[in-house]
Amino acid sequence: MVLQRVFRAVIMGPPGSGKGTVSARITKSFGLEHISSGDILRANIKAKTELGLLMKSCIDQGQLVPDDVMSRLILRDLRTIDQSSWLLDGFPRTVPQAEALDDVYTVDTVINLNVPFQTIKQRLTSRWTHLPSGRVYNIDFNPPKVPGLDDETGEPLLQRDDDKPETVTRRLKAYETQTEPVLEYYRSKGVLETFTGTETNKIWPHIEAFLHRKLSSNSQKVA
Ligand code: G5P
Ligand code: MG
């Protein structure tokens, strides 16, 4: 049996670039554990935890939550799946977060979705989310089987409070100023892989082929 080394990946891209959509395909095809910072925050808001209540206004205004809060939250969750291969979605989003992650784990690869802002604005206004699972739908791209209901649970779908057009503009601004420097950080470490396009279905085969190559070389390293 070939022992597979733990594989650690990050998916990056502007709000609405398809990180959640592509993450679902990656976890299905490659069995990585998916950790989404946004899903964790929204679960806290829904459960009205102290953290959720504190962070809600920040998120609704399209601002990033403080680095120390976010890093503590994600690193705590990663500790529980230490022996698994994982995919981080939405974290790190600032250079201090990337450094906090780096202090504990070495990231093998960073998948960067490079999707034009104009495409994103159209997508987010027609997004519907199943909040408990983070599953996303889009009226044009991947509509639910029954309008307004999640395919797997039949539970109602909601629109995210931060998907209002003016908030999307603020999230894109935060991405430009705070998150783009993280791309440079990973480029300089030689682990950044960028995929450009306006349609997830066209980008996906390239990501899938890339991960097949990456994961097979990862297994060979320990074979
Ligand atoms: P999130 O939750 O991390 P964002 O803003 O990074 O939020 P978001 O909005 O979740 O990213 P996504 O996951 O990149 O977008 O995209 P998606 O949901 O898969 O796709 C978007 C829509 O497009 C969906 O409806 C999908 O069906 C559709 N779609 C996909 N592909 C196509 C296509 O090819 N064609 C069409 N037509 N449609 C398509 O973070 C939220 C907030 O939490 C805080 C911040 O406040 C942040 O704003 N936060 C953090 N703060 C600090 N540090 C961190 N690390 C933080 N993480 C989260
Ligand atoms: Mg997402």
CSV table of C-alpha atoms and ligand atoms in Angstrom, one decimal:
chain,number,residue,atom,x,y,z
A,1,MET,CA,0.0,0.0,0.0
A,2,VAL,CA,1.2,3.5,-0.9
A,3,LEU,CA,1.1,5.7,2.2
A,4,GLN,CA,-0.2,9.1,1.2
A,5,ARG,CA,1.3,12.1,2.8
A,6,VAL,CA,-1.1,14.6,4.2
A,7,PHE,CA,-1.9,17.2,1.5
A,8,ARG,CA,-2.7,20.8,2.5
A,9,ALA,CA,-4.3,23.2,0.1
A,10,VAL,CA,-5.8,26.6,0.1
A,11,ILE,CA,-8.3,28.0,-2.4
A,12,MET,CA,-8.3,31.8,-3.0
A,13,GLY,CA,-10.2,34.2,-5.2
A,14,PRO,CA,-12.4,37.3,-4.9
A,15,PRO,CA,-15.8,37.0,-3.3
A,16,GLY,CA,-18.1,35.0,-5.6
A,17,SER,CA,-15.2,33.7,-7.7
A,18,GLY,CA,-16.5,30.1,-7.1
A,19,LYS,CA,-14.4,29.0,-4.1
A,20,GLY,CA,-17.4,27.2,-2.5
A,21,THR,CA,-18.5,25.7,-5.8
A,22,VAL,CA,-15.0,24.4,-6.7
A,23,SER,CA,-14.3,23.3,-3.2
A,24,ALA,CA,-17.4,21.0,-3.3
A,25,ARG,CA,-16.0,19.4,-6.5
A,26,ILE,CA,-12.5,19.0,-5.0
A,27,THR,CA,-13.8,17.4,-1.8
A,28,LYS,CA,-16.0,15.0,-3.9
A,29,SER,CA,-13.2,14.0,-6.3
A,30,PHE,CA,-10.2,14.0,-4.0
A,31,GLY,CA,-11.7,13.5,-0.5
A,32,LEU,CA,-10.0,16.5,1.2
A,33,GLU,CA,-11.7,17.9,4.3
A,34,HIS,CA,-13.2,21.3,3.4
A,35,ILE,CA,-13.0,24.1,5.9
A,36,SER,CA,-14.7,27.4,4.9
A,37,SER,CA,-14.1,30.4,7.1
A,38,GLY,CA,-17.3,32.0,5.9
A,39,ASP,CA,-19.4,28.9,6.6
A,40,ILE,CA,-17.9,28.8,10.1
A,41,LEU,CA,-18.7,32.4,10.8
A,42,ARG,CA,-22.3,32.1,9.4
A,43,ALA,CA,-22.9,29.0,11.5
A,44,ASN,CA,-21.8,31.0,14.6
A,45,ILE,CA,-24.2,33.8,13.6
A,46,LYS,CA,-27.1,31.4,13.1
A,47,ALA,CA,-26.4,29.7,16.4
A,48,LYS,CA,-26.2,33.2,18.0
A,49,THR,CA,-22.9,32.4,19.7
A,50,GLU,CA,-21.0,35.2,21.4
A,51,LEU,CA,-18.6,35.3,18.5
A,52,GLY,CA,-21.3,35.2,15.9
A,53,LEU,CA,-23.1,38.2,17.5
A,54,LEU,CA,-19.9,40.1,17.7
A,55,MET,CA,-18.9,39.4,14.1
A,56,LYS,CA,-22.3,39.8,12.4
A,57,SER,CA,-22.2,43.6,11.8
A,58,CYS,CA,-18.6,43.3,10.5
A,59,ILE,CA,-19.6,40.7,7.9
A,60,ASP,CA,-22.9,42.4,7.0
A,61,GLN,CA,-20.9,45.6,6.2
A,62,GLY,CA,-18.5,43.6,3.9
A,63,GLN,CA,-15.5,44.1,6.2
A,64,LEU,CA,-13.0,41.4,7.3
A,65,VAL,CA,-13.2,40.2,10.9
A,66,PRO,CA,-10.1,40.8,13.0
A,67,ASP,CA,-7.1,38.6,12.1
A,68,ASP,CA,-6.5,37.2,15.6
A,69,VAL,CA,-10.2,36.1,16.0
A,70,MET,CA,-10.1,34.4,12.6
A,71,SER,CA,-6.7,32.7,12.9
A,72,ARG,CA,-7.6,31.3,16.4
A,73,LEU,CA,-10.9,29.9,15.0
A,74,ILE,CA,-9.4,28.2,12.0
A,75,LEU,CA,-6.3,26.9,13.7
A,76,ARG,CA,-8.5,25.4,16.4
A,77,ASP,CA,-10.6,23.5,13.8
A,78,LEU,CA,-7.4,22.4,11.9
A,79,ARG,CA,-6.1,20.8,15.1
A,80,THR,CA,-9.1,18.5,15.1
A,81,ILE,CA,-8.2,17.1,11.7
A,82,ASP,CA,-4.4,17.1,12.0
A,83,GLN,CA,-3.9,13.8,10.3
A,84,SER,CA,-6.2,14.5,7.3
A,85,SER,CA,-5.7,16.2,4.0
A,86,TRP,CA,-7.5,19.5,3.9
A,87,LEU,CA,-8.7,22.4,1.7
A,88,LEU,CA,-9.0,25.9,3.3
A,89,ASP,CA,-11.6,28.1,1.6
A,90,GLY,CA,-11.7,31.8,2.6
A,91,PHE,CA,-8.6,31.6,4.9
A,92,PRO,CA,-6.0,33.1,4.9
A,93,ARG,CA,-7.3,36.4,3.6
A,94,THR,CA,-4.6,38.7,4.9
A,95,VAL,CA,-0.8,38.4,5.2
A,96,PRO,CA,-0.9,38.2,9.0
A,97,GLN,CA,-3.4,35.2,8.7
A,98,ALA,CA,-1.1,33.5,6.1
A,99,GLU,CA,1.9,33.9,8.5
A,100,ALA,CA,-0.2,32.5,11.4
A,101,LEU,CA,-1.0,29.5,9.3
A,102,ASP,CA,2.6,29.1,8.2
A,103,ASP,CA,3.7,29.0,11.8
A,104,VAL,CA,1.9,25.7,12.2
A,105,TYR,CA,1.4,24.1,8.8
A,106,THR,CA,3.2,24.1,5.4
A,107,VAL,CA,0.8,24.7,2.6
A,108,ASP,CA,1.4,22.4,-0.4
A,109,THR,CA,-0.6,24.3,-3.0
A,110,VAL,CA,-2.7,27.4,-3.4
A,111,ILE,CA,-5.4,27.4,-6.0
A,112,ASN,CA,-6.2,31.0,-7.1
A,113,LEU,CA,-9.5,31.6,-9.0
A,114,ASN,CA,-9.0,34.6,-11.2
A,115,VAL,CA,-12.5,35.7,-12.2
A,116,PRO,CA,-13.3,39.3,-13.4
A,117,PHE,CA,-15.2,41.5,-10.9
A,118,GLN,CA,-17.9,42.2,-13.4
A,119,THR,CA,-18.8,38.5,-13.7
A,120,ILE,CA,-18.8,38.3,-9.9
A,121,LYS,CA,-21.3,41.1,-9.3
A,122,GLN,CA,-23.9,39.4,-11.6
A,123,ARG,CA,-23.4,36.0,-9.9
A,124,LEU,CA,-23.8,37.1,-6.3
A,125,THR,CA,-27.2,38.8,-6.7
A,126,SER,CA,-28.6,35.5,-7.9
A,127,ARG,CA,-26.9,33.3,-5.3
A,128,TRP,CA,-29.0,31.2,-2.9
A,129,THR,CA,-27.4,29.4,0.0
A,130,HIS,CA,-28.2,26.5,2.2
A,131,LEU,CA,-26.8,28.0,5.4
A,132,PRO,CA,-26.3,24.8,7.5
A,133,SER,CA,-24.2,23.0,4.8
A,134,GLY,CA,-22.8,26.0,2.9
A,135,ARG,CA,-24.2,24.5,-0.4
A,136,VAL,CA,-24.6,27.2,-3.0
A,137,TYR,CA,-27.0,27.6,-5.9
A,138,ASN,CA,-27.4,30.1,-8.7
A,139,ILE,CA,-30.6,30.8,-10.5
A,140,ASP,CA,-28.9,30.6,-13.9
A,141,PHE,CA,-25.8,28.4,-13.3
A,142,ASN,CA,-26.9,25.6,-10.9
A,143,PRO,CA,-30.5,26.1,-9.8
A,144,PRO,CA,-31.9,23.8,-7.1
A,145,LYS,CA,-34.2,21.0,-8.3
A,146,VAL,CA,-37.1,22.6,-6.4
A,147,PRO,CA,-37.0,26.4,-6.4
A,148,GLY,CA,-36.1,27.8,-3.0
A,149,LEU,CA,-35.2,24.4,-1.4
A,150,ASP,CA,-31.9,22.6,-0.8
A,151,ASP,CA,-31.5,19.5,-3.0
A,152,GLU,CA,-30.2,17.2,-0.2
A,153,THR,CA,-32.3,18.2,2.8
A,154,GLY,CA,-35.3,20.0,1.3
A,155,GLU,CA,-34.7,22.8,3.7
A,156,PRO,CA,-35.2,26.5,2.6
A,157,LEU,CA,-32.5,28.4,0.8
A,158,LEU,CA,-31.7,32.0,1.9
A,159,GLN,CA,-29.9,34.9,0.3
A,160,ARG,CA,-26.8,36.0,2.3
A,161,ASP,CA,-27.1,39.4,4.0
A,162,ASP,CA,-23.8,40.4,2.5
A,163,ASP,CA,-24.8,39.8,-1.1
A,164,LYS,CA,-26.5,43.2,-1.5
A,165,PRO,CA,-24.9,45.1,-4.4
A,166,GLU,CA,-23.3,47.8,-2.2
A,167,THR,CA,-21.9,45.3,0.2
A,168,VAL,CA,-20.5,43.2,-2.6
A,169,THR,CA,-18.6,46.4,-3.8
A,170,ARG,CA,-17.1,46.8,-0.3
A,171,ARG,CA,-16.1,43.1,-0.2
A,172,LEU,CA,-14.4,43.4,-3.5
A,173,LYS,CA,-12.5,46.5,-2.2
A,174,ALA,CA,-11.4,44.6,0.9
A,175,TYR,CA,-10.2,41.8,-1.4
A,176,GLU,CA,-8.1,44.2,-3.4
A,177,THR,CA,-6.5,45.9,-0.5
A,178,GLN,CA,-6.2,43.1,2.1
A,179,THR,CA,-6.2,39.8,0.2
A,180,GLU,CA,-4.4,40.4,-3.0
A,181,PRO,CA,-1.1,40.8,-1.1
A,182,VAL,CA,-1.6,37.2,0.1
A,183,LEU,CA,-1.3,36.1,-3.6
A,184,GLU,CA,2.1,37.7,-3.7
A,185,TYR,CA,3.1,36.0,-0.4
A,186,TYR,CA,2.3,32.5,-1.8
A,187,ARG,CA,3.7,33.3,-5.3
A,188,SER,CA,7.1,34.1,-3.7
A,189,LYS,CA,6.9,30.7,-1.9
A,190,GLY,CA,6.3,29.0,-5.3
A,191,VAL,CA,3.0,27.4,-4.4
A,192,LEU,CA,0.5,29.6,-6.2
A,193,GLU,CA,-1.4,28.2,-9.1
A,194,THR,CA,-3.7,30.6,-10.9
A,195,PHE,CA,-6.8,29.6,-13.0
A,196,THR,CA,-8.4,32.3,-15.0
A,197,GLY,CA,-11.9,32.4,-16.6
A,198,THR,CA,-15.5,33.5,-16.3
A,199,GLU,CA,-17.1,30.0,-16.1
A,200,THR,CA,-16.5,27.4,-13.4
A,201,ASN,CA,-17.3,24.6,-15.7
A,202,LYS,CA,-14.4,25.7,-18.0
A,203,ILE,CA,-11.9,26.3,-15.2
A,204,TRP,CA,-12.7,23.1,-13.3
A,205,PRO,CA,-11.1,20.5,-15.8
A,206,HIS,CA,-7.8,22.4,-15.4
A,207,ILE,CA,-8.0,22.4,-11.6
A,208,GLU,CA,-8.9,18.7,-11.6
A,209,ALA,CA,-6.0,17.8,-13.9
A,210,PHE,CA,-3.6,19.9,-11.8
A,211,LEU,CA,-4.7,18.2,-8.6
A,212,HIS,CA,-4.4,14.7,-10.1
A,213,ARG,CA,-0.8,15.5,-11.0
A,214,LYS,CA,-0.1,17.2,-7.7
A,215,LEU,CA,-1.6,14.4,-5.6
A,216,SER,CA,0.1,11.6,-7.5
A,217,SER,CA,3.5,13.3,-7.0
A,218,ASN,CA,2.6,13.8,-3.4
A,219,SER,CA,2.0,10.0,-3.0
A,220,GLN,CA,5.3,9.2,-4.8
A,221,LYS,CA,7.3,11.3,-2.3
A,222,VAL,CA,6.5,8.8,0.5
A,223,ALA,CA,6.3,5.6,-1.7
B,1,G5P,P1,-16.9,34.1,2.6
B,1,G5P,O1,-18.0,33.3,3.0
B,1,G5P,O2,-15.5,33.5,2.5
B,1,G5P,P2,-16.3,35.3,0.0
B,1,G5P,O3,-16.8,36.7,-0.1
B,1,G5P,O4,-14.9,35.1,0.0
B,1,G5P,O5,-17.2,34.8,1.3
B,1,G5P,P3,-18.1,33.8,-1.4
B,1,G5P,O6,-19.1,35.0,-1.5
B,1,G5P,O7,-18.5,32.7,-0.5
B,1,G5P,O8,-16.7,34.4,-1.1
B,1,G5P,P4,-17.3,32.0,-3.4
B,1,G5P,O9,-17.3,30.9,-2.4
B,1,G5P,O10,-16.0,32.3,-4.0
B,1,G5P,O11,-18.0,33.3,-2.9
B,1,G5P,O12,-18.2,31.6,-4.6
B,1,G5P,P5,-19.4,30.6,-4.7
B,1,G5P,O13,-20.4,30.7,-3.6
B,1,G5P,O14,-18.9,29.2,-5.0
B,1,G5P,O15,-20.1,31.1,-6.1
B,1,G5P,C1,-20.8,32.4,-6.1
B,1,G5P,C2,-22.1,32.2,-6.8
B,1,G5P,O16,-21.8,32.0,-8.2
B,1,G5P,C3,-22.9,31.0,-6.4
B,1,G5P,O17,-24.3,31.3,-6.5
B,1,G5P,C4,-22.6,29.9,-7.5
B,1,G5P,O18,-23.6,29.0,-7.7
B,1,G5P,C5,-22.4,30.8,-8.7
B,1,G5P,N1,-21.4,30.3,-9.7
B,1,G5P,C6,-20.3,29.6,-9.6
B,1,G5P,N2,-19.7,29.4,-10.8
B,1,G5P,C7,-20.5,30.0,-11.7
B,1,G5P,C8,-20.5,30.1,-13.1
B,1,G5P,O19,-19.5,29.6,-13.8
B,1,G5P,N3,-21.4,30.8,-13.7
B,1,G5P,C9,-22.5,31.4,-13.0
B,1,G5P,N4,-23.4,32.0,-13.7
B,1,G5P,N5,-22.6,31.3,-11.7
B,1,G5P,C10,-21.6,30.6,-11.0
B,1,G5P,O20,-16.7,35.3,3.6
B,1,G5P,C11,-17.8,36.1,4.0
B,1,G5P,C12,-17.4,37.1,5.0
B,1,G5P,O21,-16.9,36.5,6.2
B,1,G5P,C13,-15.8,37.2,6.7
B,1,G5P,C14,-15.7,38.5,5.9
B,1,G5P,O22,-16.5,39.5,6.5
B,1,G5P,C15,-16.3,38.1,4.5
B,1,G5P,O23,-16.7,39.2,3.8
B,1,G5P,N6,-14.6,36.4,6.6
B,1,G5P,C16,-13.4,36.7,7.0
B,1,G5P,N7,-12.9,37.8,7.6
B,1,G5P,C17,-11.6,37.8,7.9
B,1,G5P,N8,-10.7,36.8,7.6
B,1,G5P,C18,-11.1,35.7,7.0
B,1,G5P,N9,-10.3,34.7,6.7
B,1,G5P,C19,-12.5,35.6,6.7
B,1,G5P,N10,-13.3,34.7,6.1
B,1,G5P,C20,-14.5,35.1,6.0
B,2,MG,MG,-17.9,30.7,-0.3
